[in-house]
CSV table of C-alpha atoms in Angstrom, one decimal:
chain,number,residue,atom,x,y,z
L,451,MET,CA,81.1,216.1,77.0
L,452,LEU,CA,81.8,217.1,73.4
L,453,SER,CA,79.7,214.1,72.2
L,454,GLN,CA,76.8,215.0,74.5
L,455,GLY,CA,77.0,218.6,73.2
L,456,GLY,CA,76.7,217.5,69.6
L,457,SER,CA,80.4,218.1,68.8
L,458,GLU,CA,81.6,214.6,67.9
L,459,SER,CA,83.4,216.1,64.9
L,460,VAL,CA,85.5,218.2,67.3
L,461,SER,CA,86.4,215.1,69.4
L,462,ARG,CA,87.4,213.1,66.3
L,463,ALA,CA,89.6,216.0,65.0
L,464,VAL,CA,91.4,216.2,68.3
L,465,THR,CA,91.9,212.5,68.4
L,466,GLU,CA,93.3,212.4,64.8
L,467,ASP,CA,95.8,215.2,65.6
L,468,GLY,CA,97.0,213.5,68.9
L,469,GLY,CA,95.6,216.3,70.9
L,470,TRP,CA,94.4,214.2,73.9
L,471,GLU,CA,97.9,212.9,74.5
L,472,LEU,CA,99.2,216.4,74.5
L,473,LEU,CA,96.6,217.5,77.0
L,474,ARG,CA,97.7,214.7,79.3
L,475,ASN,CA,101.4,215.9,79.1
L,476,PRO,CA,102.2,218.6,81.6
L,477,ASP,CA,104.9,220.0,79.4
L,478,ARG,CA,102.8,220.1,76.2
L,479,HIS,CA,99.4,220.8,77.8
L,480,TYR,CA,99.0,224.1,76.1
L,481,ASP,CA,99.7,222.6,72.7
L,482,GLY,CA,96.9,220.2,73.3
L,483,VAL,CA,94.6,223.1,74.2
L,484,ALA,CA,95.6,224.7,70.9
L,485,PHE,CA,94.6,221.5,69.1
L,486,LEU,CA,91.2,221.6,70.8
L,487,ALA,CA,90.7,225.3,69.9
L,488,ARG,CA,91.6,224.6,66.3
L,489,ALA,CA,89.1,221.8,66.1
L,490,MET,CA,86.4,223.9,67.6
L,491,ALA,CA,87.1,226.8,65.3
L,492,LYS,CA,86.7,224.5,62.3
L,493,HIS,CA,83.7,222.4,63.5
L,494,ALA,CA,81.9,224.3,66.2
L,495,GLY,CA,82.3,228.0,65.4
L,496,PRO,CA,78.8,229.2,66.5
L,497,LYS,CA,79.5,228.0,70.1
L,498,LEU,CA,82.7,230.1,70.4
L,499,PRO,CA,81.2,233.4,71.5
L,500,LEU,CA,79.7,232.0,74.7
L,501,ILE,CA,82.9,229.9,75.4
L,502,VAL,CA,85.1,233.0,75.0
L,503,LYS,CA,82.8,235.0,77.3
L,504,LEU,CA,82.9,232.2,80.0
L,505,LEU,CA,86.7,231.8,79.7
L,506,SER,CA,87.7,235.5,79.7
L,507,PRO,CA,87.6,235.9,83.5
L,508,MET,CA,90.2,233.2,83.8
L,509,LEU,CA,92.7,235.5,82.1
L,510,ASN,CA,92.9,237.2,85.5
L,511,SER,CA,93.0,234.0,87.6
L,512,ILE,CA,95.5,233.8,90.4
L,513,TYR,CA,96.5,230.4,89.1
L,514,ASP,CA,99.2,230.3,86.4
L,515,SER,CA,97.8,227.1,84.9
L,516,GLN,CA,94.3,228.7,84.3
L,517,ARG,CA,95.8,231.8,82.6
L,518,VAL,CA,98.1,229.6,80.5
L,519,THR,CA,95.2,227.4,79.3
L,520,THR,CA,92.9,230.3,78.5
L,521,THR,CA,95.7,232.2,76.7
L,522,ALA,CA,96.6,229.1,74.7
L,523,TYR,CA,93.0,228.6,73.7
L,524,PHE,CA,92.4,232.2,72.6
L,525,ALA,CA,95.8,232.4,70.8
L,526,GLU,CA,94.8,229.5,68.6
L,527,LEU,CA,91.4,230.9,67.9
L,528,LEU,CA,93.1,233.9,66.4
L,529,ASN,CA,94.7,231.5,63.8
L,530,SER,CA,91.2,231.1,62.3
L,531,ASN,CA,89.1,233.6,60.3
L,532,VAL,CA,86.1,232.4,62.2
L,533,VAL,CA,86.8,234.9,65.0
L,534,ASN,CA,86.5,237.7,62.5
L,535,ASP,CA,83.2,236.4,61.3
L,536,LEU,CA,81.9,236.1,64.9
L,537,ILE,CA,83.2,239.6,65.7
L,538,LEU,CA,85.6,238.3,68.3
L,539,LEU,CA,88.8,239.4,66.8
L,540,GLU,CA,89.3,242.8,68.6
L,541,THR,CA,88.2,241.2,72.0
L,542,LEU,CA,90.8,238.4,71.6
L,543,MET,CA,93.5,240.8,70.4
L,544,ASP,CA,92.9,243.1,73.4
L,545,SER,CA,93.1,240.0,75.7
L,546,MET,CA,96.4,238.9,74.2
L,547,THR,CA,97.9,242.4,74.4
L,548,ALA,CA,97.0,242.7,78.1
L,549,ARG,CA,98.7,239.3,78.8
L,550,LEU,CA,102.0,240.5,77.4
L,551,ARG,CA,102.6,241.9,81.0
L,552,ASP,CA,101.7,238.6,82.7
L,553,SER,CA,104.0,237.3,85.4
L,554,SER,CA,104.1,233.9,83.7
L,555,THR,CA,106.6,233.5,80.9
L,556,ALA,CA,104.4,230.9,79.2
L,557,VAL,CA,101.4,233.3,79.2
L,558,ARG,CA,103.5,236.0,77.6
L,559,MET,CA,104.9,233.6,75.0
L,560,LEU,CA,101.4,232.4,74.1
L,561,ALA,CA,100.0,235.9,74.0
L,562,LEU,CA,102.6,236.8,71.4
L,563,ARG,CA,101.8,233.6,69.5
L,564,GLY,CA,98.2,234.7,69.4
L,565,LEU,CA,99.0,238.2,68.1
L,566,GLY,CA,101.2,236.6,65.4
L,567,ASN,CA,98.4,234.3,64.4
L,568,VAL,CA,96.3,237.3,63.4
L,569,ALA,CA,98.4,237.4,60.2
L,570,SER,CA,97.2,234.0,59.1
L,571,GLY,CA,93.7,234.1,60.6
L,572,SER,CA,92.7,237.6,59.6
L,573,PRO,CA,95.3,239.1,57.3
L,574,GLU,CA,93.2,242.1,56.5
L,575,LYS,CA,92.9,242.9,60.2
L,576,ALA,CA,96.6,242.4,60.6
L,577,ARG,CA,97.2,245.2,58.1
L,578,LYS,CA,94.8,247.5,60.0
L,579,HIS,CA,96.5,246.8,63.4
L,580,GLY,CA,100.1,246.4,62.0
L,581,ALA,CA,101.7,249.2,64.0
L,582,GLN,CA,100.2,247.9,67.3
L,583,LEU,CA,101.3,244.3,66.5
L,584,LEU,CA,104.8,245.5,65.6
L,585,SER,CA,105.2,247.5,68.8
L,586,SER,CA,104.0,244.6,71.0
L,587,MET,CA,106.5,242.2,69.4
L,588,ILE,CA,109.5,244.5,69.5
L,589,ASN,CA,108.9,245.3,73.1
L,590,SER,CA,108.9,241.6,73.9
L,591,LEU,CA,112.3,241.1,72.3
L,592,ASP,CA,113.7,242.8,75.4
L,593,ASP,CA,111.9,240.6,78.0
L,594,LYS,CA,114.1,240.7,81.1
L,595,GLU,CA,112.3,238.0,82.9
L,596,ASP,CA,112.8,235.3,80.3
L,597,PRO,CA,116.0,233.4,81.0
L,598,HIS,CA,115.5,230.8,78.3
L,599,ASN,CA,114.4,233.4,75.6
L,600,LEU,CA,111.1,231.7,75.0
L,601,VAL,CA,109.3,235.1,74.7
L,602,ALA,CA,112.0,236.5,72.4
L,603,LEU,CA,111.8,233.4,70.2
L,604,GLU,CA,108.0,233.8,69.9
L,605,ALA,CA,108.4,237.5,69.3
L,606,MET,CA,110.8,236.8,66.4
L,607,CYS,CA,108.6,234.2,64.8
L,608,SER,CA,105.5,236.4,65.1
L,609,LEU,CA,107.4,239.4,63.7
L,610,SER,CA,108.2,237.4,60.6
L,611,LYS,CA,104.5,236.6,60.2
L,612,ILE,CA,103.2,240.1,60.5
L,613,LEU,CA,105.9,242.1,58.6
L,614,ALA,CA,104.1,241.5,55.3
L,615,PHE,CA,101.1,243.5,56.7
L,616,THR,CA,103.1,246.3,58.2
L,617,GLU,CA,103.6,249.8,56.7
L,618,GLU,CA,107.2,250.4,55.6
L,619,SER,CA,107.4,253.6,57.5
L,620,ASP,CA,106.6,251.8,60.7
L,621,VAL,CA,109.4,249.3,60.1
L,622,HIS,CA,111.9,251.9,59.1
L,623,ALA,CA,111.5,253.5,62.5
L,624,VAL,CA,112.6,250.4,64.3
L,625,LEU,CA,114.8,248.6,61.8
L,626,LEU,CA,118.1,249.3,63.4
L,627,HIS,CA,116.9,248.5,66.9
L,628,VAL,CA,115.5,245.2,65.8
L,629,THR,CA,118.5,244.1,63.7
L,630,ILE,CA,120.9,244.9,66.5
L,631,ARG,CA,118.7,243.1,69.0
L,632,ILE,CA,118.4,239.9,67.1
L,633,ARG,CA,122.0,239.5,65.8
L,634,PRO,CA,123.3,237.9,69.1
L,635,PHE,CA,120.8,235.1,68.6
L,636,PHE,CA,122.6,234.1,65.3
L,637,ASP,CA,125.1,232.2,67.5
L,638,SER,CA,122.7,230.9,70.2
L,639,GLU,CA,123.2,227.4,71.4
L,640,GLU,CA,119.5,226.8,70.7
L,641,ALA,CA,118.9,226.0,67.1
L,642,ASN,CA,115.3,227.4,67.2
L,643,LEU,CA,116.7,230.8,68.2
L,644,ARG,CA,119.3,230.7,65.5
L,645,LYS,CA,116.7,229.8,62.9
L,646,ALA,CA,114.1,232.4,64.0
L,647,SER,CA,116.6,235.3,64.3
L,648,ILE,CA,118.3,234.6,60.9
L,649,PHE,CA,114.9,234.1,59.1
L,650,LEU,CA,113.6,237.4,60.6
L,651,PHE,CA,116.8,239.1,59.5
L,652,GLY,CA,116.0,238.0,55.9
L,653,ASN,CA,112.4,239.2,56.2
L,654,LEU,CA,113.6,242.6,57.4
L,655,ALA,CA,115.7,243.0,54.2
L,656,LYS,CA,112.7,244.1,52.1
L,657,PHE,CA,112.4,247.1,54.3
L,658,SER,CA,116.0,248.3,53.9
L,659,SER,CA,115.3,250.8,51.0
L,660,GLY,CA,114.8,254.4,51.8
L,661,SER,CA,115.5,255.8,55.3
L,662,GLY,CA,116.7,252.4,56.7
L,663,GLU,CA,119.1,251.5,53.9
L,664,ASP,CA,122.4,252.7,55.2
L,665,ALA,CA,121.8,251.4,58.7
L,666,PHE,CA,120.7,248.0,57.4
L,667,PHE,CA,123.6,247.8,55.0
L,668,GLU,CA,126.0,248.1,58.0
L,669,GLN,CA,124.1,245.4,59.8
L,670,ILE,CA,124.5,243.1,56.7
L,671,LEU,CA,128.2,243.7,56.6
L,672,TYR,CA,128.5,242.8,60.2
L,673,GLY,CA,126.3,239.8,59.9
L,674,LEU,CA,127.6,238.5,56.5
L,675,VAL,CA,130.5,236.4,58.0
L,676,THR,CA,128.1,234.8,60.5
L,677,LEU,CA,125.5,233.9,57.8
L,678,LEU,CA,128.1,232.5,55.5
L,679,LEU,CA,129.7,230.4,58.3
L,680,HIS,CA,126.4,229.1,59.5
L,681,LEU,CA,125.9,227.6,56.0
L,682,GLN,CA,127.9,224.9,57.8
L,683,ASP,CA,125.6,224.8,60.8
L,684,PRO,CA,124.9,221.4,62.3
L,685,LYS,CA,121.1,221.9,62.0
L,686,PRO,CA,119.6,221.8,58.5
L,687,GLU,CA,116.8,224.2,59.4
L,688,VAL,CA,119.4,226.9,60.4
L,689,ILE,CA,121.2,226.3,57.0
L,690,LYS,CA,117.9,226.9,55.2
L,691,ALA,CA,117.3,230.1,57.2
L,692,CYS,CA,120.8,231.3,56.2
L,693,LYS,CA,120.2,230.6,52.6
L,694,PHE,CA,117.0,232.6,52.7
L,695,ALA,CA,118.6,235.5,54.5
L,696,LEU,CA,121.6,235.7,52.2
L,697,ARG,CA,119.3,235.6,49.1
L,698,ALA,CA,117.2,238.4,50.6
L,699,CYS,CA,120.2,240.5,51.6
L,700,GLY,CA,122.2,240.0,48.4
L,701,PRO,CA,120.6,242.9,46.4
L,702,ILE,CA,121.3,245.4,49.2
L,703,LEU,CA,125.1,244.7,49.0
L,704,GLY,CA,125.4,246.4,45.7
L,705,CYS,CA,127.6,243.6,44.3
L,706,ALA,CA,126.0,242.1,41.2
L,707,GLY,CA,128.3,239.0,41.2
L,708,LEU,CA,127.7,238.2,44.8
L,709,CYS,CA,124.0,238.7,44.5
L,710,GLU,CA,123.8,236.4,41.5
L,711,MET,CA,125.8,233.7,43.4
L,712,PHE,CA,123.4,233.9,46.3
L,713,GLN,CA,120.3,233.6,44.0
L,714,LYS,CA,121.8,230.8,41.9
L,715,HIS,CA,123.3,228.5,44.5
L,716,LEU,CA,121.5,229.1,47.8
L,717,HIS,CA,118.2,227.3,47.3
L,718,GLU,CA,116.9,225.8,50.5
L,719,GLU,CA,116.6,222.2,49.2
L,720,TRP,CA,119.9,222.1,47.2
L,721,SER,CA,123.2,220.9,48.6
L,722,LEU,CA,126.1,223.3,48.4
L,723,HIS,CA,129.7,222.8,47.4
L,724,TYR,CA,130.8,225.0,50.3
L,725,GLY,CA,134.5,225.3,49.5
L,726,GLU,CA,133.9,226.3,45.9
L,727,PHE,CA,131.1,228.7,46.9
L,728,MET,CA,133.3,230.4,49.5
L,729,ASN,CA,136.2,230.8,47.1
L,730,ASP,CA,134.0,232.6,44.6
L,731,ALA,CA,132.2,234.6,47.4
L,732,CYS,CA,135.5,235.8,48.8
L,733,LYS,CA,136.7,236.8,45.3
L,734,HIS,CA,133.6,239.0,44.9
L,735,LEU,CA,134.0,240.5,48.4
L,736,MET,CA,137.6,241.5,47.8
L,737,GLN,CA,136.9,242.9,44.4
L,738,ASN,CA,134.0,245.1,45.7
L,739,PHE,CA,134.9,245.7,49.3
L,740,PRO,CA,138.7,245.5,49.6
L,741,GLU,CA,138.6,247.9,52.6
L,742,MET,CA,136.6,245.3,54.5
L,743,LEU,CA,139.4,242.7,54.7
L,744,SER,CA,140.6,243.4,58.2
L,745,ARG,CA,137.0,243.5,59.5
L,746,LEU,CA,136.0,240.3,57.9
L,747,VAL,CA,139.1,238.5,59.1
L,748,SER,CA,138.6,239.9,62.6
L,749,ILE,CA,135.0,238.6,62.8
L,750,ASN,CA,136.1,235.2,61.5
L,751,LEU,CA,138.7,234.9,64.3
L,752,PHE,CA,135.8,234.7,66.8
L,753,TYR,CA,134.6,231.5,65.1
L,754,PHE,CA,138.0,229.8,65.3
L,755,LYS,CA,136.9,228.7,68.8
L,756,SER,CA,133.3,227.9,67.8
L,757,SER,CA,131.6,224.9,69.6
L,758,TRP,CA,130.4,223.6,66.2
L,759,PRO,CA,133.2,221.7,64.4
L,760,ASP,CA,132.1,222.5,60.9
L,761,VAL,CA,131.7,226.2,61.6
L,762,ARG,CA,135.1,226.1,63.4
L,763,ALA,CA,136.6,224.6,60.2
L,764,ALA,CA,134.9,227.0,57.9
L,765,ALA,CA,136.3,230.1,59.6
L,766,PRO,CA,140.0,229.6,58.7
L,767,MET,CA,138.9,228.5,55.2
L,768,PHE,CA,137.0,231.8,54.9
L,769,VAL,CA,140.1,233.8,56.0
L,770,GLY,CA,142.4,231.9,53.6
L,771,PHE,CA,140.2,232.7,50.6
L,772,LEU,CA,139.9,236.3,51.7
L,773,ILE,CA,143.7,236.7,51.8
L,774,LEU,CA,144.1,234.7,48.6
L,775,HIS,CA,141.9,237.2,46.7
L,776,ALA,CA,143.0,240.4,48.5
L,777,ASP,CA,145.5,242.7,46.9
L,778,ARG,CA,148.9,242.9,48.4
L,779,GLU,CA,148.5,246.3,49.9
L,780,GLN,CA,145.4,245.3,51.8
L,781,SER,CA,147.0,242.1,53.0
L,782,ARG,CA,149.9,244.0,54.5
L,783,GLN,CA,147.4,245.8,56.9
L,784,LEU,CA,146.4,242.5,58.5
L,785,ASP,CA,147.6,241.8,62.0
L,786,LEU,CA,149.5,238.5,61.5
L,787,ASP,CA,150.2,238.0,65.2
L,788,GLU,CA,146.5,238.2,65.9
L,789,LEU,CA,145.8,235.8,63.1
L,790,MET,CA,148.4,233.3,64.2
L,791,ALA,CA,147.2,233.5,67.8
L,792,GLY,CA,143.7,232.7,66.6
L,793,GLU,CA,145.0,229.5,64.9
């Protein structure tokens, strides 16, 4: 059909990307649809207005599969600036926003993906619609009909994309809510959720100055143990996210030595001498935040029973270094019975 319509280049592009195989796979079908949309945006842009017009009624189809396919197609079109050139952007954005209330989890997830794609496809429009996009993604973090957190995962990924185009005042208003909402995902069994939530946490750090500073500082203190322990995560992509987040959060802690350590040693592609790093990190923590000893130890105790062996081993090491560098008066305030029970 593409060949007869004069779009052989589209067909070739989908073939090269493996899109036809994805279209045949029931579990990856919408990814194949995205490959097709991407190829058409690149090689057959002038044909898109009519296709969008003919597909739009399918967004209200009684069949989930038709709504999923159409949403996937529109979501990927938003990844290309061609929709801006063809004056389709607002139409497609409105369609995605309306689908955020769809009964299908896959449709809601794909609609969020489309809204996030505006940041790469039409960054100037993302800035114009920043408040609307931010609101849509934050509301989707609390999707109650999403047992596998697919919608929340897409919301976090899309938030990371659009934050660069959002007014600081808009982010300040929701900073505390978002950080509290995403922190439980730091320890999710799903690596993608751990990575996305930690990466978003790092991206939020740039908005911590001003009205959101005190609230975000508290969130960093609560999340610091988790981020440091997950430097021993079994998944490399999660470790990279932790390094990024710690580097982003370092300046907010107000501890020059710790900040310098994070900037110097936590490069995504570099290996880390974890024991030496934690020894030095705990020295800075106890010098600058001695009153935090009990809290840091208490959070670590939770990870003594972690399902990940390397994280489980890192927690008592963390506690040991904290006690080593704490002054005697602070150490006396520790609940040794609780600590021994944790062992």
